[in-house]
CSV table of C-alpha atoms in Angstrom, one decimal:
chain,number,residue,atom,x,y,z
O,1,UNK,CA,0.0,-0.1,-0.1
O,2,UNK,CA,1.3,3.4,-1.0
O,3,UNK,CA,1.9,6.1,1.7
O,4,UNK,CA,-0.9,8.4,0.1
O,5,UNK,CA,-3.4,5.4,0.5
O,6,UNK,CA,-2.3,4.6,3.9
O,7,UNK,CA,-2.5,8.3,4.9
O,8,UNK,CA,-6.0,8.4,3.6
O,9,UNK,CA,-7.2,5.2,5.3
O,10,UNK,CA,-5.9,6.6,8.7
O,11,UNK,CA,-7.4,10.0,8.2
O,12,UNK,CA,-10.9,8.4,7.4
O,13,UNK,CA,-10.4,6.0,10.3
O,14,UNK,CA,-9.6,9.0,12.6
O,15,UNK,CA,-12.6,10.9,11.5
O,16,UNK,CA,-14.9,8.0,11.9
O,17,UNK,CA,-13.6,7.5,15.4
O,18,UNK,CA,-14.0,11.0,16.4
O,19,UNK,CA,-17.4,11.4,15.0
O,20,UNK,CA,-18.6,8.5,17.2
O,21,UNK,CA,-17.4,10.1,20.4
O,22,UNK,CA,-18.0,13.8,19.7
O,23,UNK,CA,-21.0,15.7,20.9
O,24,UNK,CA,-21.5,17.9,17.8
O,25,UNK,CA,-19.6,18.6,14.5
O,26,UNK,CA,-19.2,22.0,13.1
O,27,UNK,CA,-18.3,22.6,9.4
O,28,UNK,CA,-16.4,25.6,8.2
O,29,UNK,CA,-16.3,25.8,4.4
O,30,UNK,CA,-14.8,29.0,2.9
O,31,UNK,CA,-13.6,30.6,-0.2
O,32,UNK,CA,-11.3,33.6,-0.5
O,33,UNK,CA,-10.1,35.8,-3.5
O,34,UNK,CA,-7.0,37.6,-2.9
O,35,UNK,CA,-5.9,40.6,-5.0
O,36,UNK,CA,-2.7,42.5,-4.1
O,37,UNK,CA,-0.9,44.9,-6.5
O,38,UNK,CA,2.2,46.6,-5.3
O,39,UNK,CA,3.7,49.4,-7.3
O,40,UNK,CA,7.0,49.9,-5.4
O,41,UNK,CA,9.9,51.8,-6.9
O,42,UNK,CA,12.3,51.6,-4.0
O,43,UNK,CA,15.2,49.5,-3.0
O,44,UNK,CA,13.4,48.3,0.1
O,45,UNK,CA,10.5,46.8,-1.7
O,46,UNK,CA,9.9,45.1,-5.0
O,47,UNK,CA,6.7,45.5,-7.3
O,48,UNK,CA,4.6,42.4,-7.6
O,49,UNK,CA,1.0,41.6,-8.3
O,50,UNK,CA,-0.8,38.8,-6.5
O,51,UNK,CA,-4.0,37.2,-7.9
O,52,UNK,CA,-5.0,33.9,-6.2
O,53,UNK,CA,-8.1,32.0,-4.8
O,54,UNK,CA,-8.0,30.1,-1.6
O,55,UNK,CA,-10.5,27.3,-0.7
O,56,UNK,CA,-10.7,25.8,2.6
O,57,UNK,CA,-12.7,23.2,4.6
O,58,UNK,CA,-12.5,22.4,8.3
O,59,UNK,CA,-14.5,20.0,10.5
O,60,UNK,CA,-14.6,20.7,14.3
O,61,UNK,CA,-15.5,18.0,16.5
O,62,UNK,CA,-16.6,19.2,20.0
O,63,UNK,CA,-16.4,17.1,23.1
O,64,UNK,CA,-16.7,17.6,26.9
O,65,UNK,CA,-19.4,20.2,27.0
O,66,UNK,CA,-17.6,22.1,24.1
O,67,UNK,CA,-14.7,23.0,26.2
O,68,UNK,CA,-12.5,20.8,24.2
O,69,UNK,CA,-12.4,20.2,20.5
O,70,UNK,CA,-10.5,18.7,17.8
O,71,UNK,CA,-10.5,20.2,14.3
O,72,UNK,CA,-9.0,18.8,11.0
O,73,UNK,CA,-9.1,20.2,7.6
O,74,UNK,CA,-7.0,22.2,5.0
O,75,UNK,CA,-6.9,24.9,2.5
O,76,UNK,CA,-5.4,25.2,-0.9
O,77,UNK,CA,-4.3,28.5,-2.7
O,78,UNK,CA,-3.8,28.5,-6.5
O,79,UNK,CA,-2.1,31.6,-8.0
O,80,UNK,CA,-3.9,32.9,-11.1
O,81,UNK,CA,-1.6,32.5,-14.1
O,82,UNK,CA,0.5,29.8,-12.4
O,83,UNK,CA,0.3,25.9,-13.1
O,84,UNK,CA,-2.6,24.3,-11.4
O,85,UNK,CA,-1.8,22.2,-8.4
O,86,UNK,CA,1.8,23.8,-8.3
O,87,UNK,CA,1.4,24.6,-4.5
O,88,UNK,CA,1.3,22.1,-1.7
O,89,UNK,CA,-2.0,22.2,0.4
O,90,UNK,CA,-1.9,23.7,3.9
O,91,UNK,CA,-3.2,21.0,6.3
O,92,UNK,CA,-4.9,21.9,9.7
O,93,UNK,CA,-5.0,19.6,12.7
O,94,UNK,CA,-5.3,21.1,16.1
O,95,UNK,CA,-6.6,20.9,19.6
O,96,UNK,CA,-8.7,23.8,21.1
O,97,UNK,CA,-9.6,24.3,24.8
O,98,UNK,CA,-11.8,27.3,25.4
O,99,UNK,CA,-13.5,28.4,28.6
O,100,UNK,CA,-14.6,31.6,29.9
O,101,UNK,CA,-11.9,34.2,28.6
O,102,UNK,CA,-9.2,31.6,28.0
O,103,UNK,CA,-8.2,30.0,24.6
O,104,UNK,CA,-5.5,27.4,24.0
O,105,UNK,CA,-4.6,25.9,20.7
O,106,UNK,CA,-2.1,23.2,19.9
O,107,UNK,CA,-1.1,21.9,16.4
O,108,UNK,CA,-1.5,23.5,13.0
O,109,UNK,CA,-4.2,26.1,13.1
O,110,UNK,CA,-5.1,29.3,11.1
O,111,UNK,CA,-3.1,32.2,12.0
O,112,UNK,CA,-4.5,35.5,13.7
O,113,UNK,CA,-3.9,38.4,11.9
O,114,UNK,CA,-4.4,40.7,14.8
O,115,UNK,CA,-1.5,39.6,16.9
O,116,UNK,CA,1.4,41.7,15.4
O,117,UNK,CA,1.2,45.0,13.1
O,118,UNK,CA,2.9,45.0,9.7
O,119,UNK,CA,5.9,46.4,10.9
O,120,UNK,CA,6.6,43.1,12.8
O,121,UNK,CA,4.9,40.6,10.5
O,122,UNK,CA,4.2,41.5,6.9
O,123,UNK,CA,0.8,40.8,5.4
O,124,UNK,CA,2.0,38.8,2.3
O,125,UNK,CA,3.1,36.0,4.9
O,126,UNK,CA,-0.5,35.3,5.5
O,127,UNK,CA,-1.1,34.6,1.9
O,128,UNK,CA,1.6,31.8,1.5
O,129,UNK,CA,1.6,30.7,5.2
O,130,UNK,CA,-1.8,30.8,6.5
O,131,UNK,CA,-1.4,28.4,9.5
O,132,UNK,CA,0.6,28.7,12.7
O,133,UNK,CA,2.3,25.4,13.5
O,134,UNK,CA,2.8,25.2,17.3
O,135,UNK,CA,0.8,26.5,20.2
O,136,UNK,CA,-1.3,29.8,21.1
O,137,UNK,CA,-2.6,30.8,24.5
O,138,UNK,CA,-4.9,33.8,24.8
O,139,UNK,CA,-6.7,35.1,28.0
O,140,UNK,CA,-8.2,38.4,29.3
O,141,UNK,CA,-9.0,39.8,32.6
O,142,UNK,CA,-11.1,42.6,34.2
O,143,UNK,CA,-10.6,44.5,37.4
O,144,UNK,CA,-13.1,47.1,37.8
O,145,UNK,CA,-12.2,49.7,35.1
O,146,UNK,CA,-9.0,48.1,34.2
O,147,UNK,CA,-8.9,45.5,31.4
O,148,UNK,CA,-6.0,43.2,30.3
O,149,UNK,CA,-5.6,41.0,27.3
O,150,UNK,CA,-2.5,38.9,26.7
O,151,UNK,CA,-1.8,36.5,23.8
O,152,UNK,CA,1.4,34.2,23.5
O,153,UNK,CA,2.5,32.2,20.6
O,154,UNK,CA,5.1,29.5,19.5
O,155,UNK,CA,5.3,28.9,15.7
O,156,UNK,CA,7.6,26.3,14.4
O,157,UNK,CA,8.2,27.8,10.8
O,158,UNK,CA,10.7,25.4,9.4
O,159,UNK,CA,12.2,22.0,10.3
O,160,UNK,CA,14.3,20.2,7.6
O,161,UNK,CA,16.5,17.1,7.9
O,162,UNK,CA,16.2,16.6,11.6
O,163,UNK,CA,17.3,20.1,12.5
O,164,UNK,CA,19.8,20.8,9.8
O,165,UNK,CA,17.7,23.8,8.8
O,166,UNK,CA,15.2,25.0,11.5
O,167,UNK,CA,13.5,28.2,12.4
O,168,UNK,CA,10.9,29.3,15.0
O,169,UNK,CA,9.2,32.3,16.5
O,170,UNK,CA,8.0,32.9,20.0
O,171,UNK,CA,6.3,36.0,21.2
O,172,UNK,CA,3.6,37.7,23.2
O,173,UNK,CA,1.1,40.6,22.3
O,174,UNK,CA,-0.8,42.3,25.1
O,175,UNK,CA,-3.0,45.2,25.9
O,176,UNK,CA,-3.7,47.0,29.0
O,177,UNK,CA,-6.9,49.3,29.2
O,178,UNK,CA,-8.2,51.9,31.6
O,179,UNK,CA,-11.4,53.5,30.3
O,180,UNK,CA,-10.3,54.8,26.9
O,181,UNK,CA,-6.7,54.8,27.6
O,182,UNK,CA,-4.7,51.8,26.3
O,183,UNK,CA,-1.1,50.6,26.7
O,184,UNK,CA,0.2,48.0,24.1
O,185,UNK,CA,3.2,45.8,24.4
O,186,UNK,CA,4.4,43.2,21.7
O,187,UNK,CA,7.6,41.1,21.6
O,188,UNK,CA,9.0,38.2,19.6
O,189,UNK,CA,12.0,36.3,19.1
O,190,UNK,CA,13.0,34.5,15.7
O,191,UNK,CA,15.7,31.9,15.8
O,192,UNK,CA,17.1,30.3,12.6
O,193,UNK,CA,19.8,27.8,12.6
O,194,UNK,CA,21.3,26.0,9.5
O,195,UNK,CA,24.2,23.6,8.9
O,196,UNK,CA,27.1,24.7,6.9
O,197,UNK,CA,29.2,22.9,4.5
O,198,UNK,CA,32.2,23.0,7.2
O,199,UNK,CA,30.1,21.1,9.6
O,200,UNK,CA,29.3,24.0,11.8
O,201,UNK,CA,25.8,25.8,12.6
O,202,UNK,CA,25.0,29.3,11.1
O,203,UNK,CA,22.8,30.8,13.8
O,204,UNK,CA,20.7,34.0,13.4
O,205,UNK,CA,18.6,35.6,16.0
O,206,UNK,CA,16.2,38.4,15.4
O,207,UNK,CA,13.8,40.0,17.7
O,208,UNK,CA,11.6,43.2,18.4
O,209,UNK,CA,10.0,45.2,21.2
O,210,UNK,CA,7.1,47.5,20.5
O,211,UNK,CA,5.7,49.6,23.2
O,212,UNK,CA,2.9,52.1,22.8
O,213,UNK,CA,0.4,54.2,24.6
O,214,UNK,CA,-2.8,55.5,23.1
O,215,UNK,CA,-6.4,56.6,23.2
O,216,UNK,CA,-9.5,55.0,21.9
O,217,UNK,CA,-12.8,56.5,21.5
O,218,UNK,CA,-15.9,54.4,22.7
O,219,UNK,CA,-19.7,54.6,22.3
O,220,UNK,CA,-19.4,56.9,19.2
O,221,UNK,CA,-20.6,56.2,15.6
O,222,UNK,CA,-17.2,57.6,14.5
O,223,UNK,CA,-14.3,55.5,15.8
O,224,UNK,CA,-10.9,57.2,16.5
O,225,UNK,CA,-7.7,55.6,18.0
O,226,UNK,CA,-4.1,57.0,18.3
O,227,UNK,CA,-1.0,55.2,19.5
O,228,UNK,CA,2.5,56.4,19.9
O,229,UNK,CA,5.6,54.6,21.2
O,230,UNK,CA,9.0,53.0,20.6
O,231,UNK,CA,10.0,50.1,18.3
O,232,UNK,CA,13.3,48.3,19.1
O,233,UNK,CA,14.7,45.6,16.8
O,234,UNK,CA,17.9,43.6,16.7
O,235,UNK,CA,19.8,41.0,14.8
O,236,UNK,CA,22.4,38.7,16.2
O,237,UNK,CA,24.8,36.3,14.6
O,238,UNK,CA,26.4,33.7,16.8
O,239,UNK,CA,30.1,34.3,16.7
O,240,UNK,CA,29.5,37.5,14.7
O,241,UNK,CA,28.3,41.0,15.0
O,242,UNK,CA,25.2,42.2,16.7
O,243,UNK,CA,22.9,45.0,15.3
O,244,UNK,CA,20.3,47.0,17.1
O,245,UNK,CA,17.9,49.6,15.9
O,246,UNK,CA,15.3,52.0,17.6
O,247,UNK,CA,12.7,54.4,16.3
O,248,UNK,CA,9.5,56.3,16.9
O,249,UNK,CA,6.3,54.4,15.9
O,250,UNK,CA,3.0,56.1,15.7
O,251,UNK,CA,-0.5,55.2,14.3
O,252,UNK,CA,-3.9,56.9,14.0
O,253,UNK,CA,-7.1,55.4,12.7
O,254,UNK,CA,-10.5,57.0,11.9
O,255,UNK,CA,-13.4,54.7,10.9
O,256,UNK,CA,-17.2,55.3,10.2
O,257,UNK,CA,-19.5,52.7,9.3
O,258,UNK,CA,-17.9,50.9,6.3
O,259,UNK,CA,-15.1,53.4,5.7
O,260,UNK,CA,-11.6,53.5,7.5
O,261,UNK,CA,-8.5,55.4,7.2
O,262,UNK,CA,-5.4,54.6,8.9
O,263,UNK,CA,-2.1,56.4,9.0
O,264,UNK,CA,1.3,54.8,10.4
O,265,UNK,CA,4.8,56.5,10.5
O,266,UNK,CA,7.9,55.1,11.7
O,267,UNK,CA,11.2,57.3,11.9
O,268,UNK,CA,14.5,56.0,13.3
O,269,UNK,CA,17.1,53.3,12.5
O,270,UNK,CA,16.6,50.6,9.9
O,271,UNK,CA,14.7,47.7,11.4
O,272,UNK,CA,16.2,44.1,11.3
O,273,UNK,CA,13.2,42.0,11.0
O,274,UNK,CA,13.2,39.3,8.2
O,275,UNK,CA,9.5,38.6,8.8
O,276,UNK,CA,8.5,42.3,9.1
O,277,UNK,CA,7.3,44.8,6.2
O,278,UNK,CA,10.6,45.5,4.3
O,279,UNK,CA,9.6,49.1,3.7
O,280,UNK,CA,10.4,49.9,7.5
O,281,UNK,CA,13.9,49.2,6.8
O,282,UNK,CA,14.3,52.6,5.1
O,283,UNK,CA,14.1,54.2,8.5
O,284,UNK,CA,11.7,56.9,7.5
O,285,UNK,CA,8.5,55.4,6.3
O,286,UNK,CA,5.0,56.5,6.5
O,287,UNK,CA,1.7,54.8,5.0
O,288,UNK,CA,-1.8,55.9,4.7
O,289,UNK,CA,-4.4,53.0,4.2
O,290,UNK,CA,-7.9,53.6,2.9
O,291,UNK,CA,-10.4,50.9,3.1
O,292,UNK,CA,-14.0,50.3,2.2
O,293,UNK,CA,-16.0,47.2,3.1
O,294,UNK,CA,-18.3,47.1,0.0
O,295,UNK,CA,-19.9,43.7,1.1
O,296,UNK,CA,-20.7,43.2,4.8
O,297,UNK,CA,-23.2,40.1,5.2
O,298,UNK,CA,-23.3,37.1,7.5
O,299,UNK,CA,-21.8,35.0,4.7
O,300,UNK,CA,-19.8,37.4,2.4
O,301,UNK,CA,-17.3,40.1,3.3
O,302,UNK,CA,-15.6,42.2,0.6
O,303,UNK,CA,-13.0,44.8,1.4
O,304,UNK,CA,-11.0,47.1,-1.0
O,305,UNK,CA,-7.9,49.1,0.2
O,306,UNK,CA,-5.8,51.6,-1.4
O,307,UNK,CA,-2.4,52.5,0.3
O,308,UNK,CA,-0.1,55.3,-0.2
O,309,UNK,CA,3.5,54.7,0.8
O,310,UNK,CA,6.1,57.5,1.7
O,311,UNK,CA,9.5,55.9,1.6
O,312,UNK,CA,12.2,58.5,2.2
O,313,UNK,CA,10.0,61.1,0.6
O,314,UNK,CA,9.2,59.1,-2.4
O,315,UNK,CA,5.6,58.2,-3.0
O,316,UNK,CA,4.6,54.7,-4.0
O,317,UNK,CA,1.1,52.9,-4.1
O,318,UNK,CA,-0.4,49.6,-3.5
O,319,UNK,CA,-4.0,48.2,-3.8
O,320,UNK,CA,-5.6,45.2,-2.1
O,321,UNK,CA,-9.0,43.2,-2.7
O,322,UNK,CA,-10.3,40.6,-0.5
O,323,UNK,CA,-13.6,38.7,-0.9
O,324,UNK,CA,-14.3,36.0,1.6
O,325,UNK,CA,-17.4,33.7,1.5
O,326,UNK,CA,-18.4,31.6,4.4
O,327,UNK,CA,-20.5,28.8,2.8
O,328,UNK,CA,-21.9,27.3,5.9
O,329,UNK,CA,-23.3,30.6,7.2
O,330,UNK,CA,-25.1,31.1,3.8
O,331,UNK,CA,-26.4,27.5,4.0
O,332,UNK,CA,-27.8,28.1,7.5
O,333,UNK,CA,-29.7,31.3,6.7
């Protein structure tokens, strides 16, 4: 029996067994169209156009009063214009514990796009690597007028030849609220180790700390938020040089109904984050994002964005289109 047939038999057996012991099964079938056009004329970024479609299917088996669940599924993205079935499907298999204000995930699960901003984690990574492989723990607490939320992640990005080439990211992202005032803190550490031809290890470590304070309006049709703080990044080579950077990071957002405008500005040293947006490596970078949600229904969401990039006083543009369809929500209507 070939490996693919054996894998299929084991997977079907697992689904059959879990179906028998689970209290309920939740289906999540989805489609997403991705359109991303980047008109960069800068040494820090390169122009590209991405047109793609992603289909996904996930089955969640709930047990133990819905506090514990196990999900299996996957997604496949095919880039328009490329050969069909040229990419490898992204498989999902993970355990979830959820109770009150605590969530714990373990396995390969869809990545949350709200953990880190673009300066720390560029958006194109979500296209080609939609799953986090490791663990996530998130919880929140309230003490009168004080609210606290914290998320910790461990993402094993790469593992080849039993550690000959490996990479992982570990970090935290949190918010501390007092009425409309908010303090945010974010940190992650990236480790990459690779065997060299001489039998040694080439080890590179990167990291960052982002600390901000800000204000957010509440109970108003027009939503406004403002944050300002410090971004620190570093790059370390074992048995080599260390590099550090620091700069001012500020962000403001204005939203009303289906319209939103967000401005971000970074001024300081070039950043040292391979996973961050490369435009921040200029050390003098601002962007203005204008977005409109042109479809907003329980089963369909469509967002178009137009972004102006100011890179060392040079102006560049990009456009993004996202159309998501949640098939199960449409069927249940």
